[in-house]
Tab-separated table of C-alpha atoms and ligand atoms in Angstrom:
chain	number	residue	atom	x	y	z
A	21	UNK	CA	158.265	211.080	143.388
A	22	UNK	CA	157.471	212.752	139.887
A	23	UNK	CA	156.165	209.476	137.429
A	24	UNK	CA	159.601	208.366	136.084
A	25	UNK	CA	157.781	204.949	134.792
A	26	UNK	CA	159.650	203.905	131.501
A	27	UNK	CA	157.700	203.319	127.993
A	28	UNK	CA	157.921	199.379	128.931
A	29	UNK	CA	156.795	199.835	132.557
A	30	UNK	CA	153.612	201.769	131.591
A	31	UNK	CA	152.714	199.187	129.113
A	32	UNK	CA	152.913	196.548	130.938
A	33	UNK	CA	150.441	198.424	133.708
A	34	UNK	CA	148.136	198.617	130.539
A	35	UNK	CA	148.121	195.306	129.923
A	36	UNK	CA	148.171	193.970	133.550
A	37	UNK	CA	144.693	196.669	133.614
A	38	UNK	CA	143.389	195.168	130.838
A	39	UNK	CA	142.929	192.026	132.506
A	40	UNK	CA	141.482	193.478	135.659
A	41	UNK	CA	141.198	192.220	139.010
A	42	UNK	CA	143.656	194.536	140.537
A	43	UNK	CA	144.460	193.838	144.023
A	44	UNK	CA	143.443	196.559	146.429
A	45	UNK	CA	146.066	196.754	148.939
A	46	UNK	CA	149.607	195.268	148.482
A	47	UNK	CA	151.850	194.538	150.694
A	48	UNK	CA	155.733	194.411	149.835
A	49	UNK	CA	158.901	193.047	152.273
A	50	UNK	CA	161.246	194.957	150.473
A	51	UNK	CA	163.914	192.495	150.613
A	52	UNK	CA	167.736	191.915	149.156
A	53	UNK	CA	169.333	195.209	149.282
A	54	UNK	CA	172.521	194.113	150.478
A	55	UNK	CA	172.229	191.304	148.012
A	56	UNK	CA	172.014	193.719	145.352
A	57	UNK	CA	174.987	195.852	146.851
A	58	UNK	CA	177.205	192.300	147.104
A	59	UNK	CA	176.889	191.274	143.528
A	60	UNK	CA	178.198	194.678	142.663
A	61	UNK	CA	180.849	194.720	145.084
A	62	UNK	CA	179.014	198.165	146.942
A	63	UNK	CA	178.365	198.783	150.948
A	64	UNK	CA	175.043	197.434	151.745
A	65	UNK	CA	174.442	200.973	151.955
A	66	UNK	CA	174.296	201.797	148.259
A	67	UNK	CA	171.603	198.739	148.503
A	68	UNK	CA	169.806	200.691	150.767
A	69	UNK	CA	169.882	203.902	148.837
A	70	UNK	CA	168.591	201.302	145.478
A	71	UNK	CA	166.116	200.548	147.991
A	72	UNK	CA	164.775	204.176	148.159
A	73	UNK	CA	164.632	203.843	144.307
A	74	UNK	CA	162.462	200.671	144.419
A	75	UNK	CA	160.027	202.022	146.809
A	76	UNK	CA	159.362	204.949	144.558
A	77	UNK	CA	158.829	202.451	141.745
A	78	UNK	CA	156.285	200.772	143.554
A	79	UNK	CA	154.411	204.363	144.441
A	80	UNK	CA	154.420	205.002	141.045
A	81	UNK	CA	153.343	201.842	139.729
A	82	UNK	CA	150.721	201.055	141.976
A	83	UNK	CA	149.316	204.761	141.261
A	84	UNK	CA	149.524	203.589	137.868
A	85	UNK	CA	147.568	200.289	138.496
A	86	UNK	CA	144.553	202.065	140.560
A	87	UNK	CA	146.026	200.255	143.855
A	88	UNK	CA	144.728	201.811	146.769
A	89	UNK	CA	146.693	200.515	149.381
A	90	UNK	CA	150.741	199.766	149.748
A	91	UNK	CA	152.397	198.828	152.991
A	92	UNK	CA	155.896	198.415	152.570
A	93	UNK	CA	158.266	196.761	155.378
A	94	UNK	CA	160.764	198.976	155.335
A	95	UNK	CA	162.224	198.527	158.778
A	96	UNK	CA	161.244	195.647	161.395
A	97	UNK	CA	162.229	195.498	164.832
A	98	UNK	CA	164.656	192.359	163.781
A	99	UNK	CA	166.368	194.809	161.837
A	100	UNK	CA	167.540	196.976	165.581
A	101	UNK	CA	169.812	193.864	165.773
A	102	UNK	CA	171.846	195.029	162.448
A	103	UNK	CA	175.626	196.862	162.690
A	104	UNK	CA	174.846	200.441	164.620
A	105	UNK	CA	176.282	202.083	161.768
A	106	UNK	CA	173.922	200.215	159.118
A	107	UNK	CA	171.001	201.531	161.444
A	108	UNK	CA	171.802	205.005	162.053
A	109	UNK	CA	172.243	205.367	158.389
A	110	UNK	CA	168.743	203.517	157.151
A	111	UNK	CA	167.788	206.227	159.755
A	112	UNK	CA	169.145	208.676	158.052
A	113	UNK	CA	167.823	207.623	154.578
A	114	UNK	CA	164.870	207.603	156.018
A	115	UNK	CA	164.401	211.263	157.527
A	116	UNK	CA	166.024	212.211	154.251
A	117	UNK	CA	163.328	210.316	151.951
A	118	UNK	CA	160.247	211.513	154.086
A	119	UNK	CA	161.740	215.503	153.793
A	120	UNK	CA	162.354	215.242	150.167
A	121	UNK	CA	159.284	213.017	149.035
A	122	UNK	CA	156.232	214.860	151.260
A	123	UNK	CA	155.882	217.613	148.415
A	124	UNK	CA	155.364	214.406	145.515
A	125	UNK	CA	152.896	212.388	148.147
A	126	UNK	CA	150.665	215.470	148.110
A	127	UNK	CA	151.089	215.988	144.329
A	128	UNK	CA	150.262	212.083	144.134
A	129	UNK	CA	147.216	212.618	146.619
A	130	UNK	CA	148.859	210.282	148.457
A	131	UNK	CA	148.618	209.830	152.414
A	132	UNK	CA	151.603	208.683	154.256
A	133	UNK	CA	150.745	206.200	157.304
A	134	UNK	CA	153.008	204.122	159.719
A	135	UNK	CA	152.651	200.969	161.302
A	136	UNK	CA	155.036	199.806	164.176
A	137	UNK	CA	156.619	200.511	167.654
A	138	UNK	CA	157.498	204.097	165.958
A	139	UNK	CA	157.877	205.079	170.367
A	140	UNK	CA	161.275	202.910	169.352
A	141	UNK	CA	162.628	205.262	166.450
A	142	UNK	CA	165.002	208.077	167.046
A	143	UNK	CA	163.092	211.587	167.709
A	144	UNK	CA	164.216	212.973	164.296
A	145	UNK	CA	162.401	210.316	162.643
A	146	UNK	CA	159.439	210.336	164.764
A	147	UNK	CA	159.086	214.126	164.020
A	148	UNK	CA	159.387	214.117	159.911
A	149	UNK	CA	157.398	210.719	160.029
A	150	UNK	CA	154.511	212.618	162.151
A	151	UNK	CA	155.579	215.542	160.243
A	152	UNK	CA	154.716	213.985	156.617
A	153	UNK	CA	151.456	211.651	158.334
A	154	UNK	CA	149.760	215.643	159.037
A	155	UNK	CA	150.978	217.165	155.700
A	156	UNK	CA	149.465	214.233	153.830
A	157	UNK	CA	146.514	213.701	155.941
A	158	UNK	CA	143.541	214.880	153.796
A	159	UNK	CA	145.054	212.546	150.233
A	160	UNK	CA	142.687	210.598	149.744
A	161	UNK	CA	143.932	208.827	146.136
A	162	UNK	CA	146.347	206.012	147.643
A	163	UNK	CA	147.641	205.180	150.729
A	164	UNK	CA	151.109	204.236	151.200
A	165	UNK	CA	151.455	202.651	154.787
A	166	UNK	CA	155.132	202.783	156.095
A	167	UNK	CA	155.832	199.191	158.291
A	168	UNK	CA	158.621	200.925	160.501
A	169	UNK	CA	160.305	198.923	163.743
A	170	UNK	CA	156.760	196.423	163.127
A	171	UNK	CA	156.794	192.831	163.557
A	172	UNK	CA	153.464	190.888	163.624
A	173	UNK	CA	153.922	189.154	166.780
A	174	UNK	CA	154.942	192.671	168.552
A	175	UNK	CA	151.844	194.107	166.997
A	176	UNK	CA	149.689	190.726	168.302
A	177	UNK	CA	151.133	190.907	171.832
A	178	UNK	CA	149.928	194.709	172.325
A	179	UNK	CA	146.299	194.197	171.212
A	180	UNK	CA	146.306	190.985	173.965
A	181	UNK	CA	147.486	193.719	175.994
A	182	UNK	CA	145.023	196.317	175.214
A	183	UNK	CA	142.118	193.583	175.393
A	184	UNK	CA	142.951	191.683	178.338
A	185	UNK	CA	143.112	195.856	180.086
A	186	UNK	CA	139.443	196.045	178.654
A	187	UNK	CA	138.637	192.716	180.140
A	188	UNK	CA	140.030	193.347	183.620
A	189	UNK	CA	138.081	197.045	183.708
A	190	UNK	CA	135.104	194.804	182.752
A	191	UNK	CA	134.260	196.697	179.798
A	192	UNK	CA	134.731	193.446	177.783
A	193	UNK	CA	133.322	189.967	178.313
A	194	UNK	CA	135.683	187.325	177.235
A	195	UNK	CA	133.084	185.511	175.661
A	196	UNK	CA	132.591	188.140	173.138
A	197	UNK	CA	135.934	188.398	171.863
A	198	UNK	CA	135.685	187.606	168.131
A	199	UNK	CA	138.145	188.156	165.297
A	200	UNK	CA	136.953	191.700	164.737
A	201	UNK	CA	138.388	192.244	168.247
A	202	UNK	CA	141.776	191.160	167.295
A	203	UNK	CA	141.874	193.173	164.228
A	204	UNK	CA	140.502	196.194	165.707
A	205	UNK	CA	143.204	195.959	167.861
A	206	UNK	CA	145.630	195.697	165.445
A	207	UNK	CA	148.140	198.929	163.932
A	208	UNK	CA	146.487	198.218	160.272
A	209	UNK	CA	142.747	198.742	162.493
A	210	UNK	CA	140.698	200.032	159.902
A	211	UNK	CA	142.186	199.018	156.866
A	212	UNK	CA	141.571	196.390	154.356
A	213	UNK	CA	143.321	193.012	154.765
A	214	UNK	CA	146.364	192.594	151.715
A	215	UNK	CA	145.034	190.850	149.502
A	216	UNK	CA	148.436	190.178	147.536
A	217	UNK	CA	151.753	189.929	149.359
A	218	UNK	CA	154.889	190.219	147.527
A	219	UNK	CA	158.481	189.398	148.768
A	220	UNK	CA	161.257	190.631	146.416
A	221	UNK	CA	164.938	188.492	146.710
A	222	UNK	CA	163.967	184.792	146.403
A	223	UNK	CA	163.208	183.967	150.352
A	224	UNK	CA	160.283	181.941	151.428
A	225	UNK	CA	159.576	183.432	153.985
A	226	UNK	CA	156.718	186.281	155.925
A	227	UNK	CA	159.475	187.226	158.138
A	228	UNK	CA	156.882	188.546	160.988
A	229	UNK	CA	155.267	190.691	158.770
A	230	UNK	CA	151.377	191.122	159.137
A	231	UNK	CA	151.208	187.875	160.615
A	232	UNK	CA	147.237	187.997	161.404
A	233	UNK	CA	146.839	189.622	157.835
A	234	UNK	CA	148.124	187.901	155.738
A	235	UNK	CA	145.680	185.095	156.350
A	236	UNK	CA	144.052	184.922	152.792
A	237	UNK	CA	146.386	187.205	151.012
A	238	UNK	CA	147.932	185.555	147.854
A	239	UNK	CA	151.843	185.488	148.358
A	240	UNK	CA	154.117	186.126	144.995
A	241	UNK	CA	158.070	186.014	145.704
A	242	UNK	CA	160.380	187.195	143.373
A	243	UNK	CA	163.526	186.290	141.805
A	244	UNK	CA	166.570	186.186	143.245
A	245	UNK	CA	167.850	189.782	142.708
A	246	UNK	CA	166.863	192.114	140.175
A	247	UNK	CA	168.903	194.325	138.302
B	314	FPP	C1	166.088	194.635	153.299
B	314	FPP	O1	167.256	194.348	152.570
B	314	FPP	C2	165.841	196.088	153.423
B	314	FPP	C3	165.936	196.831	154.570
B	314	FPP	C4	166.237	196.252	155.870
B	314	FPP	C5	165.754	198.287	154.611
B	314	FPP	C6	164.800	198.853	153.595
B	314	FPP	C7	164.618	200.300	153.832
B	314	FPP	C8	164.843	201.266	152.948
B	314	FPP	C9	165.316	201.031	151.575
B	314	FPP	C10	164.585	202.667	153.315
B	314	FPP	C11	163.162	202.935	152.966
B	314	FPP	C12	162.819	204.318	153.195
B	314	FPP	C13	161.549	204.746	153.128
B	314	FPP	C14	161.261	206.180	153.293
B	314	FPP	C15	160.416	203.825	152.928
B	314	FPP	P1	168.449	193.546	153.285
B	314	FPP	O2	169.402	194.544	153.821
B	314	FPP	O3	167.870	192.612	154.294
B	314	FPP	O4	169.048	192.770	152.084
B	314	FPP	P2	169.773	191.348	152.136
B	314	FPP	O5	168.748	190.342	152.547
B	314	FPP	O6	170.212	191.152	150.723
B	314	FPP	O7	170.915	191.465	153.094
């Protein structure tokens, strides 16, 4: 993940600097890859593999732009429903970006972290994904928060689970539950909410994505595909 950022690109992170008010933590459903692969007349695999691209991009820019937060939906657990063949290969782009990017995310200071049923992944993933979290563990510069077989309402009916356990062992009152229980309860526990949410392809949509998180965030979709 060496910074490839183009003359143009790093000027426009001066400028967009220059005005301040950068957002701390963004949050990105990376969206239209088989879009992109159509208009070209490619597999929706090639998409995928653009995809890679395009989350490097946003690493680098968002290093650029002092962000110190990116969660990217890379895989949600709609997405199990797609052709076998399309998942075992996002599977396999996957294993293959976490082995060849860990070395960069350290030279980045970046830590790697993972939201999601990640139980739910294939064991090769689960081990370079836990593999890359330890290797990364003490970066302390950005963190870039991998959204992996997540959905919001997945993630919402665990932490009733987890609460209502506390409840029955009496350990909580229900009368004390408050939003800080919910969100303590939640995968992103500990982190900051997004306070900018972007959705790349055109759809208007939060597809289950950080549905208890997004609450305030600001919400900026963009065009139909790029190039
Ligand atoms: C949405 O496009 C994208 C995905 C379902 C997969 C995105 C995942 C990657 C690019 C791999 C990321 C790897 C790492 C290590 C983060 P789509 O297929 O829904 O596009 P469409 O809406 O145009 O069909």
């Amino acid at each position: 993940m060496a910074i490839k950022l183009k003359a143009q690109d790093i000027k426009l992170i001066e400028e967009v600097k220059a005005k301040g008010n950068i957002p701390n933590h963004i949050a990105i459903i990376m969206d239209g890859n088989g879009r992109w692969a159509k208009k070209r007349s490619l597999p929706r695999i090639a998409g995928h593999h653009k995809g890679v691209d395009s989350v490097r991009h946003a690493v680098e820019t968002c290093i650029g732009l002092g962000v110190k937060i990116l969660t990217l939906y890379a895989f949600s657990t709609e997405n199990w429903k797609r052709p076998k063949e399309e998942v075992s290969t996002l599977m396999r782009l996957m294993v293959k970006s976490l082995k060849s990017e860990t070395d960069e995310l350290n030279e980045n200071k970046i830590k790697l972290m993972s939201i999601g049923d990640t139980h739910s992944l294939p064991e090769i993933v689960r081990q370079e994904l836990k593999s890359a979290i330890e290797k990364t563990s003490h970066n302390d510069k950005m963190i870039l928060n991998l959204a992996l077989s997540y959905s919001g309402r997945w993630e919402l009916v665990e932490a009733v689970k987890t609460i209502s356990k506390e409840v029955l062992s009496g350990k909580l009152n229900p009368d004390q539950i408050c939003e800080k229980t919910i969100s303590d309860n939640l995968t992103t526990a500990g982190l900051p909410e997004p306070d900018l949410m972007i959705r790349t392809s055109g759809e208007f949509r939060i597809s289950n994505f950080l549905l208890w998180q997004l609450a305030y965030s600001e919400i900026f979709i963009s065009s139909e595909v790029s190039t």
